[in-house]
Amino acid sequence: MDEFANIVNDCALVDIGFTGSNYTWNNNRLWLKLKRLKQSLNWWNKHHVKNIFANIKELEERVCYLENLLSSDPLVTKELNDTKEKLIKFLDMEETFWRQKASTKHLNDGDRNTKYFHALVNKKKSLNFINKVNDENGNSMPRFFTSTAIVLIPKKDNPEHWSDFRPISLCSFFNKLTSKIIARRLGSLLPNIISPNQSAFVKGRLISDNILLTQELVHDLNLKTIGGNLLLKLDICKAFDNLSWDFLYDILALFGFSKFFIKIIKKSIENVWFSVILNGNSNGFFHSFQGIRQGDPLSPSLFIISMEYFSRSINALFENYPSMYYISKKGLPISHLSFADDFIIFVNGSYNYVKRFKNFLDLFSLESGLSFNTSKCAFFTSQWITITNINRIIAYTRFEHNSLPFKYLGAPIFRGLKKSHLFDEIIKKIQGKISSWEYYFLSYGGRLTILKSTLNSMAFHLLQVIKPNISTVRRLERILNKFFCGSRENIHRMHWSTWIKLCGPLNE
């Protein structure tokens, strides 16, 4: 730090926050000062820090030479210790360099996982590179083609179409600052205006509540009743991106928000220009006409307020036609559950009731601008609904008819006893994470940190809603034990201790 201060003084640089006019960036003054500072920093890096990797190699050779010389000349002990201190300093600098490149925070300082960081950087580059994107007709888009002012996050491996990416907005600092202030103030109102059916983005409500309640109601799917029970899983196409602005403003007005507040929201979501970050480069500059940004702190609150209209309309529909309710043993009058845009509808399986509900969905789509993906929407029926009625429902709704179990909010929904195959997906994810080749370079300390910070947490969401059977627990323990000991594929390492002893309390 002292060397940096000396260079600043030698170059006659001053703090721009306390010298000059109120706006020191006028007339390119800030740019010129930063340019001079860059030149000074480059000179300082070249003459004082030099090349980190070359310094490490030089110091390692020097340490080896002095260690060989130490047996015949004990006077070199001080020089040897000083050289080792310098080597440790540059090793820390090298590890920091690769950690920043890898953008990872879950490994400890000084763990010497430089090869791991290096491998992770190369992997991130290959995963984030987009070669081409096909349009709906299958035509290949060139690399410079852009469509939105956001970064494209792949939803699956080897994405090829625009629908295979999730657009996340990278808002500026000042944009996030104002959005965060509005969102925090709006968040205190949400528990009072959002129905209990919605559990997303509302303080005090948990995603696990939806999963557990859905699981309980699915156990009553085969109760004998007129028309039979039916469960409908809805999928909304690009919910955040397709939401109508006029629909949002109308809902805010219906909730009693002032014109001034609605004007603030309008300026926040309409006065935005976008460009796409594609393979590290910014492309395009255009304006949107609908939707709210994923990545904006205010967007989740605005979205669930808009979807509250949908929830209340469903409840009103069921109250007007009480025989549409799903029948359960405890008689709970639940019409639906939702987590943001994930909706589960519990309805009577009579064709007329399903037809009435489908007509309601079509009306909602016209008003809100949101559409339902018929290829991903599915329904599940009780054993009392006939094949003829199921075929009529498929023909009218164009939804798929599936059987249990199915996945909802990351957890399997099933009837009957828990089976080991319900946990196959999470085990496959953990095995896929472990098999990544960059983990081969980790030390014991690095593997221990990965176990604590990443691998153990991968199953937390599922295990807090479904208690695993003994065989599943043993499978997970064997996988984690092999990873910690360094075993992989056909390479087997010695297990120096049992897994039970390794999982003891930290103070032991």
XYZ file of C-alpha atoms in Angstrom, residues 26-500:
475
model
C -16.530 16.722 -17.707
C -14.307 17.445 -20.721
C -12.660 14.004 -20.504
C -10.747 15.008 -17.332
C -11.569 11.788 -15.502
C -10.651 9.718 -18.548
C -7.248 11.394 -18.836
C -6.536 10.887 -15.125
C -7.480 7.247 -15.286
C -5.291 6.818 -18.377
C -2.288 8.297 -16.554
C -3.043 6.093 -13.541
C -3.164 3.015 -15.775
C 0.265 3.814 -17.196
C 1.714 4.206 -13.708
C 0.140 0.963 -12.511
C 1.506 -0.877 -15.536
C 5.021 0.449 -14.767
C 4.679 -0.538 -11.089
C 3.452 -4.033 -12.006
C 6.283 -4.521 -14.508
C 9.156 -3.385 -12.269
C 7.980 -4.463 -8.802
C 5.528 -7.374 -9.157
C 6.721 -8.636 -12.561
C 5.338 -11.933 -13.826
C 3.796 -13.950 -10.968
C 4.401 -17.323 -12.602
C 7.994 -16.505 -13.574
C 8.688 -15.308 -10.023
C 7.316 -18.547 -8.577
C 9.476 -20.663 -10.865
C 12.569 -18.578 -10.049
C 11.942 -18.734 -6.289
C 11.292 -22.478 -6.348
C 14.621 -23.032 -8.093
C 16.323 -20.749 -5.573
C 14.800 -22.647 -2.628
C 16.002 -25.978 -4.019
C 19.500 -24.564 -4.505
C 19.682 -23.159 -0.967
C 18.339 -26.367 0.585
C 21.093 -28.352 -1.123
C 23.652 -25.767 0.009
C 22.404 -25.742 3.611
C 24.148 -28.997 4.574
C 27.582 -27.556 3.751
C 26.961 -23.898 4.640
C 24.626 -23.246 7.620
C 24.952 -19.479 7.096
C 22.416 -19.592 4.269
C 19.593 -20.405 6.725
C 18.360 -16.792 6.916
C 18.421 -16.378 3.145
C 16.552 -19.677 2.750
C 13.787 -18.577 5.173
C 13.447 -15.198 3.445
C 13.179 -16.900 0.053
C 10.498 -19.270 1.339
C 8.488 -16.321 2.670
C 8.652 -14.652 -0.739
C 7.604 -17.921 -2.410
C 4.562 -18.246 -0.112
C 3.616 -14.646 -0.907
C 3.680 -15.260 -4.657
C 1.806 -18.581 -4.287
C -0.957 -16.691 -2.485
C -1.002 -14.147 -5.329
C -1.239 -16.950 -7.904
C -4.137 -18.614 -6.068
C -5.975 -15.294 -5.732
C -5.486 -14.691 -9.459
C -7.086 -18.008 -10.449
C -9.836 -17.728 -7.831
C -10.903 -14.394 -9.319
C -10.811 -15.920 -12.789
C -12.888 -18.910 -11.660
C -15.406 -16.752 -9.732
C -15.648 -19.280 -6.892
C -15.867 -18.578 -3.179
C -16.399 -21.957 -1.532
C -12.737 -22.928 -1.069
C -10.512 -21.686 1.700
C -7.565 -19.336 1.267
C -4.203 -21.047 1.132
C -5.690 -24.416 0.178
C -3.371 -24.541 -2.863
C -6.100 -25.555 -5.315
C -4.501 -23.607 -8.181
C -4.949 -26.463 -10.674
C -8.614 -26.685 -9.700
C -9.139 -22.957 -10.286
C -7.314 -23.163 -13.616
C -9.458 -26.097 -14.736
C -12.644 -24.353 -13.596
C -11.795 -21.224 -15.608
C -11.349 -23.268 -18.787
C -14.577 -25.154 -18.148
C -16.584 -21.936 -17.564
C -15.258 -20.525 -20.848
C -16.382 -23.593 -22.797
C -19.813 -23.759 -21.122
C -20.591 -20.057 -21.584
C -19.621 -19.992 -25.257
C -22.624 -19.994 -27.637
C -21.834 -21.235 -31.120
C -25.197 -20.696 -32.762
C -28.920 -20.390 -32.003
C -31.663 -21.706 -34.275
C -34.931 -19.832 -34.733
C -38.359 -21.507 -34.701
C -37.921 -22.591 -38.331
C -34.576 -24.224 -37.581
C -32.509 -21.584 -39.389
C -29.097 -20.959 -37.870
C -28.555 -17.504 -36.388
C -25.088 -15.936 -36.758
C -23.006 -15.298 -33.663
C -23.568 -11.547 -33.754
C -27.361 -11.975 -33.710
C -28.907 -10.474 -30.560
C -32.385 -10.176 -29.061
C -32.349 -8.832 -25.470
C -30.203 -6.782 -23.061
C -29.370 -9.631 -20.771
C -27.115 -12.631 -20.292
C -28.429 -15.940 -21.611
C -28.359 -18.761 -19.045
C -28.761 -22.266 -20.568
C -31.668 -24.297 -19.196
C -30.172 -27.579 -20.397
C -27.016 -29.069 -21.852
C -26.166 -28.156 -25.459
C -28.903 -25.515 -25.967
C -29.787 -24.690 -29.587
C -32.970 -22.590 -29.529
C -33.920 -19.304 -27.874
C -36.386 -21.191 -25.679
C -33.469 -23.208 -24.260
C -32.061 -20.092 -22.558
C -33.227 -18.138 -19.534
C -32.699 -14.375 -20.028
C -31.377 -12.704 -16.856
C -31.080 -8.919 -16.764
C -27.836 -7.391 -15.566
C -29.205 -4.145 -14.156
C -26.978 -1.202 -13.345
C -26.121 -0.313 -9.755
C -28.428 2.734 -9.624
C -31.277 0.781 -11.215
C -30.953 -1.966 -8.609
C -30.670 0.602 -5.833
C -34.007 2.279 -6.642
C -35.698 -1.070 -7.345
C -34.468 -2.474 -4.036
C -35.865 0.488 -2.094
C -39.300 0.104 -3.732
C -39.233 -3.699 -3.332
C -38.405 -3.517 0.402
C -41.274 -1.104 1.041
C -43.637 -3.139 -1.106
C -42.558 -6.374 0.617
C -44.143 -5.335 3.914
C -47.547 -5.120 2.184
C -47.433 -8.445 0.369
C -48.519 -10.697 3.299
C -51.693 -8.598 3.614
C -52.705 -8.589 -0.074
C -51.415 -11.918 -1.434
C -53.633 -14.988 -0.953
C -52.378 -17.925 1.149
C -52.357 -20.014 -2.045
C -49.218 -18.123 -3.190
C -46.042 -18.920 -1.236
C -43.337 -17.284 -3.372
C -41.600 -14.003 -2.452
C -43.826 -13.436 0.599
C -42.150 -13.185 3.987
C -43.006 -16.081 6.306
C -44.104 -18.492 3.553
C -42.043 -21.495 2.486
C -41.732 -23.494 -0.715
C -41.844 -26.669 1.378
C -45.413 -25.841 2.465
C -46.614 -26.206 -1.132
C -44.800 -29.494 -1.630
C -46.068 -31.064 1.604
C -49.667 -29.942 1.062
C -49.642 -31.175 -2.541
C -48.299 -34.516 -1.337
C -51.111 -34.819 1.213
C -53.811 -34.034 -1.347
C -52.362 -36.447 -3.919
C -52.830 -39.288 -1.415
C -56.589 -38.573 -1.713
C -56.570 -38.617 -5.515
C -58.386 -41.970 -5.738
C -61.193 -41.153 -3.306
C -64.478 -42.268 -4.786
C -66.587 -39.257 -5.730
C -68.917 -38.160 -8.514
C -66.755 -37.160 -11.471
C -63.550 -38.243 -9.736
C -60.645 -36.093 -8.603
C -58.277 -34.448 -11.071
C -54.981 -32.659 -10.542
C -53.822 -30.138 -13.157
C -50.223 -28.914 -13.443
C -49.916 -25.655 -15.407
C -46.888 -24.297 -17.226
C -46.838 -20.616 -18.260
C -44.660 -19.721 -21.254
C -41.954 -17.152 -20.360
C -44.135 -15.696 -17.597
C -41.884 -12.751 -16.684
C -41.118 -11.881 -20.313
C -44.699 -11.920 -21.643
C -46.590 -10.115 -18.870
C -48.656 -7.231 -20.277
C -47.748 -3.805 -18.865
C -51.331 -2.517 -19.122
C -52.567 -5.584 -17.225
C -50.004 -4.928 -14.462
C -51.013 -1.262 -14.138
C -54.709 -2.189 -13.969
C -54.068 -4.721 -11.187
C -52.041 -2.183 -9.199
C -54.916 0.296 -9.536
C -57.436 -2.345 -8.402
C -55.345 -2.942 -5.275
C -55.584 0.767 -4.463
C -52.049 1.903 -5.256
C -51.846 5.623 -5.983
C -51.354 7.061 -9.461
C -48.001 8.449 -8.336
C -46.765 4.980 -7.308
C -48.022 3.420 -10.552
C -46.190 6.186 -12.452
C -42.955 5.248 -10.642
C -43.459 1.590 -11.573
C -44.231 2.568 -15.152
C -40.997 4.530 -15.486
C -39.070 1.713 -13.857
C -40.109 -0.986 -16.345
C -40.785 0.968 -19.557
C -37.825 3.336 -19.718
C -35.329 0.533 -20.316
C -33.086 -0.230 -23.302
C -31.507 -3.596 -23.755
C -28.487 -5.252 -25.286
C -27.413 -8.908 -25.250
C -24.193 -10.198 -23.735
C -23.218 -12.985 -26.088
C -19.921 -14.818 -25.569
C -18.633 -11.957 -23.450
C -19.498 -9.163 -25.919
C -22.384 -6.682 -25.747
C -24.597 -6.708 -28.830
C -27.595 -4.620 -29.898
C -29.456 -1.762 -28.234
C -33.251 -1.800 -28.337
C -36.432 -1.153 -26.400
C -38.979 -3.657 -25.028
C -42.776 -3.420 -25.167
C -43.866 -6.039 -22.594
C -42.637 -8.143 -19.692
C -40.568 -7.458 -16.589
C -36.884 -8.194 -16.123
C -35.590 -11.312 -14.400
C -32.785 -9.981 -12.236
C -34.543 -6.777 -11.187
C -35.246 -6.860 -7.389
C -38.677 -5.330 -7.995
C -39.855 -7.862 -10.607
C -40.828 -10.762 -8.254
C -43.140 -8.532 -6.185
C -44.795 -7.058 -9.274
C -45.260 -10.498 -10.781
C -46.995 -12.100 -7.785
C -49.249 -9.034 -7.480
C -50.262 -9.583 -11.110
C -50.799 -13.312 -10.514
C -52.933 -12.528 -7.457
C -55.658 -11.615 -9.939
C -55.366 -15.157 -11.326
C -55.496 -16.722 -7.846
C -58.515 -14.731 -6.716
C -60.308 -15.464 -9.975
C -59.769 -19.200 -9.486
C -61.115 -18.989 -5.928
C -64.144 -16.996 -7.140
C -64.824 -19.583 -9.861
C -64.799 -22.437 -7.342
C -66.989 -20.489 -4.902
C -69.576 -19.953 -7.645
C -69.460 -23.693 -8.504
C -68.780 -25.544 -5.194
C -69.074 -28.959 -6.851
C -65.827 -28.199 -8.731
C -63.802 -28.669 -5.543
C -61.346 -31.540 -5.223
C -62.560 -33.982 -2.548
C -60.173 -34.903 0.275
C -60.595 -36.920 3.478
C -60.221 -33.857 5.687
C -62.541 -31.798 3.492
C -60.048 -28.996 2.825
C -61.586 -26.615 0.235
C -58.354 -25.980 -1.687
C -58.690 -24.980 -5.327
C -55.011 -24.417 -6.158
C -51.482 -23.862 -4.893
C -48.877 -21.631 -6.528
C -45.234 -20.704 -6.253
C -44.625 -17.723 -8.553
C -45.709 -19.110 -11.969
C -45.896 -22.797 -10.925
C -49.581 -23.656 -10.427
C -51.213 -26.867 -9.240
C -55.002 -26.971 -9.687
C -57.191 -29.373 -7.673
C -60.522 -29.809 -9.457
C -63.342 -32.279 -9.991
C -62.673 -34.508 -13.022
C -66.058 -34.060 -14.657
C -65.662 -33.041 -18.309
C -67.976 -30.034 -17.945
C -65.987 -28.658 -15.005
C -62.660 -29.145 -16.787
C -64.094 -27.459 -19.866
C -65.295 -24.491 -17.782
C -61.858 -24.129 -16.207
C -60.110 -24.292 -19.602
C -62.358 -21.495 -20.886
C -61.375 -19.467 -17.833
C -57.668 -19.989 -18.675
C -58.243 -18.742 -22.219
C -59.909 -15.558 -20.941
C -57.046 -14.939 -18.513
C -54.508 -15.343 -21.328
C -56.273 -12.667 -23.400
C -56.253 -10.190 -20.511
C -52.746 -10.753 -19.129
C -50.721 -11.528 -22.248
C -49.588 -14.810 -20.659
C -50.069 -18.110 -22.447
C -50.051 -21.692 -21.224
C -47.677 -24.192 -22.802
C -50.014 -27.042 -23.761
C -47.092 -29.393 -24.416
C -45.877 -29.020 -20.797
C -49.227 -28.703 -19.028
C -50.406 -32.069 -17.706
C -53.246 -33.552 -15.703
C -53.449 -36.572 -13.407
C -56.682 -38.430 -12.836
C -58.106 -40.796 -10.253
C -58.926 -44.410 -11.048
C -62.629 -43.561 -11.185
C -62.372 -41.350 -14.292
C -63.114 -43.363 -17.414
C -60.872 -43.547 -20.495
C -63.633 -41.940 -22.553
C -63.728 -38.910 -20.270
C -59.908 -38.675 -20.273
C -59.826 -38.653 -24.081
C -62.480 -35.903 -24.183
C -60.405 -33.799 -21.778
C -57.245 -34.308 -23.873
C -59.085 -33.342 -27.076
C -60.483 -30.129 -25.579
C -57.563 -28.895 -23.476
C -54.677 -30.409 -25.527
C -52.955 -31.120 -22.193
C -51.023 -34.321 -21.642
C -52.404 -37.091 -19.426
C -49.605 -38.364 -17.180
C -49.325 -40.770 -14.276
C -47.717 -40.448 -10.859
C -45.098 -39.703 -9.709
C -44.330 -36.268 -11.134
C -41.911 -33.517 -10.210
C -43.173 -30.338 -8.533
C -40.878 -27.569 -7.270
C -37.897 -29.902 -7.359
C -39.503 -32.744 -5.373
C -41.276 -35.925 -6.550
C -45.018 -36.140 -5.824
C -46.187 -39.734 -5.363
C -48.799 -42.007 -3.811
C -48.148 -44.961 -1.524
C -44.857 -46.017 0.038
C -41.577 -44.229 -0.623
C -39.407 -46.068 -3.136
C -35.681 -45.695 -3.740
C -36.192 -44.614 -7.354
C -37.744 -41.340 -6.137
C -34.249 -40.221 -5.141
C -32.468 -41.356 -8.323
C -32.457 -37.853 -9.810
C -30.696 -36.150 -6.879
C -28.167 -38.996 -6.659
C -27.482 -38.651 -10.382
C -26.923 -34.894 -9.942
C -24.431 -35.461 -7.116
C -22.600 -38.099 -9.153
C -22.503 -35.753 -12.143
C -21.078 -32.992 -9.970
C -18.399 -35.281 -8.561
C -17.443 -36.679 -11.967
C -16.483 -33.223 -13.271
C -12.834 -33.523 -14.210
C -11.725 -30.268 -12.513
C -12.365 -31.868 -9.100
C -9.552 -34.344 -9.773
C -7.038 -31.618 -8.883
C -8.447 -30.944 -5.404
C -6.477 -31.685 -2.253
C -8.034 -33.385 0.796
C -8.807 -29.964 2.240
C -10.426 -28.865 -1.007
C -12.566 -32.008 -1.223
C -13.650 -31.541 2.397
C -14.734 -27.980 1.665
C -16.648 -29.072 -1.436
C -18.398 -31.745 0.653
C -19.497 -29.223 3.270
C -20.406 -26.313 1.004
C -21.782 -27.924 -2.149
C -22.455 -31.660 -2.163
C -24.219 -31.866 1.217
C -26.435 -28.882 0.407
C -27.585 -30.326 -2.950
C -29.962 -32.742 -1.207
C -31.206 -30.410 1.556
C -34.250 -29.164 -0.354
C -35.471 -32.671 -1.153
C -34.662 -34.250 2.212
C -36.514 -31.578 4.183
C -39.811 -32.511 2.493
C -39.304 -36.267 1.973
C -37.631 -38.487 4.547
C -35.296 -40.858 2.672
C -35.285 -44.584 3.268
C -32.225 -46.357 4.695
C -31.001 -47.653 1.329
C -30.943 -44.129 -0.127
C -28.981 -42.781 2.842
C -26.405 -45.533 2.437
C -26.081 -44.824 -1.294
C -25.408 -41.157 -0.596
C -22.863 -41.986 2.114
C -20.952 -44.334 -0.193
C -20.802 -41.724 -2.961
C -19.548 -38.963 -0.645
C -17.076 -41.286 1.090
C -15.522 -42.340 -2.230
C -15.236 -38.720 -3.344
C -13.510 -37.631 -0.140
C -11.002 -40.477 -0.351
C -10.231 -39.636 -3.989
C -11.844 -42.657 -5.693
C -13.317 -42.165 -9.147
C -14.514 -44.448 -11.929
C -11.969 -47.305 -12.081
C -9.512 -45.737 -9.615
C -9.983 -46.896 -6.009
C -8.275 -45.213 -3.059
C -7.709 -46.496 0.456
C -10.404 -45.454 2.973
C -8.402 -44.703 6.103
C -11.448 -44.281 8.336
C -15.136 -45.179 8.392
C -17.704 -42.622 7.253
C -19.297 -42.554 10.718
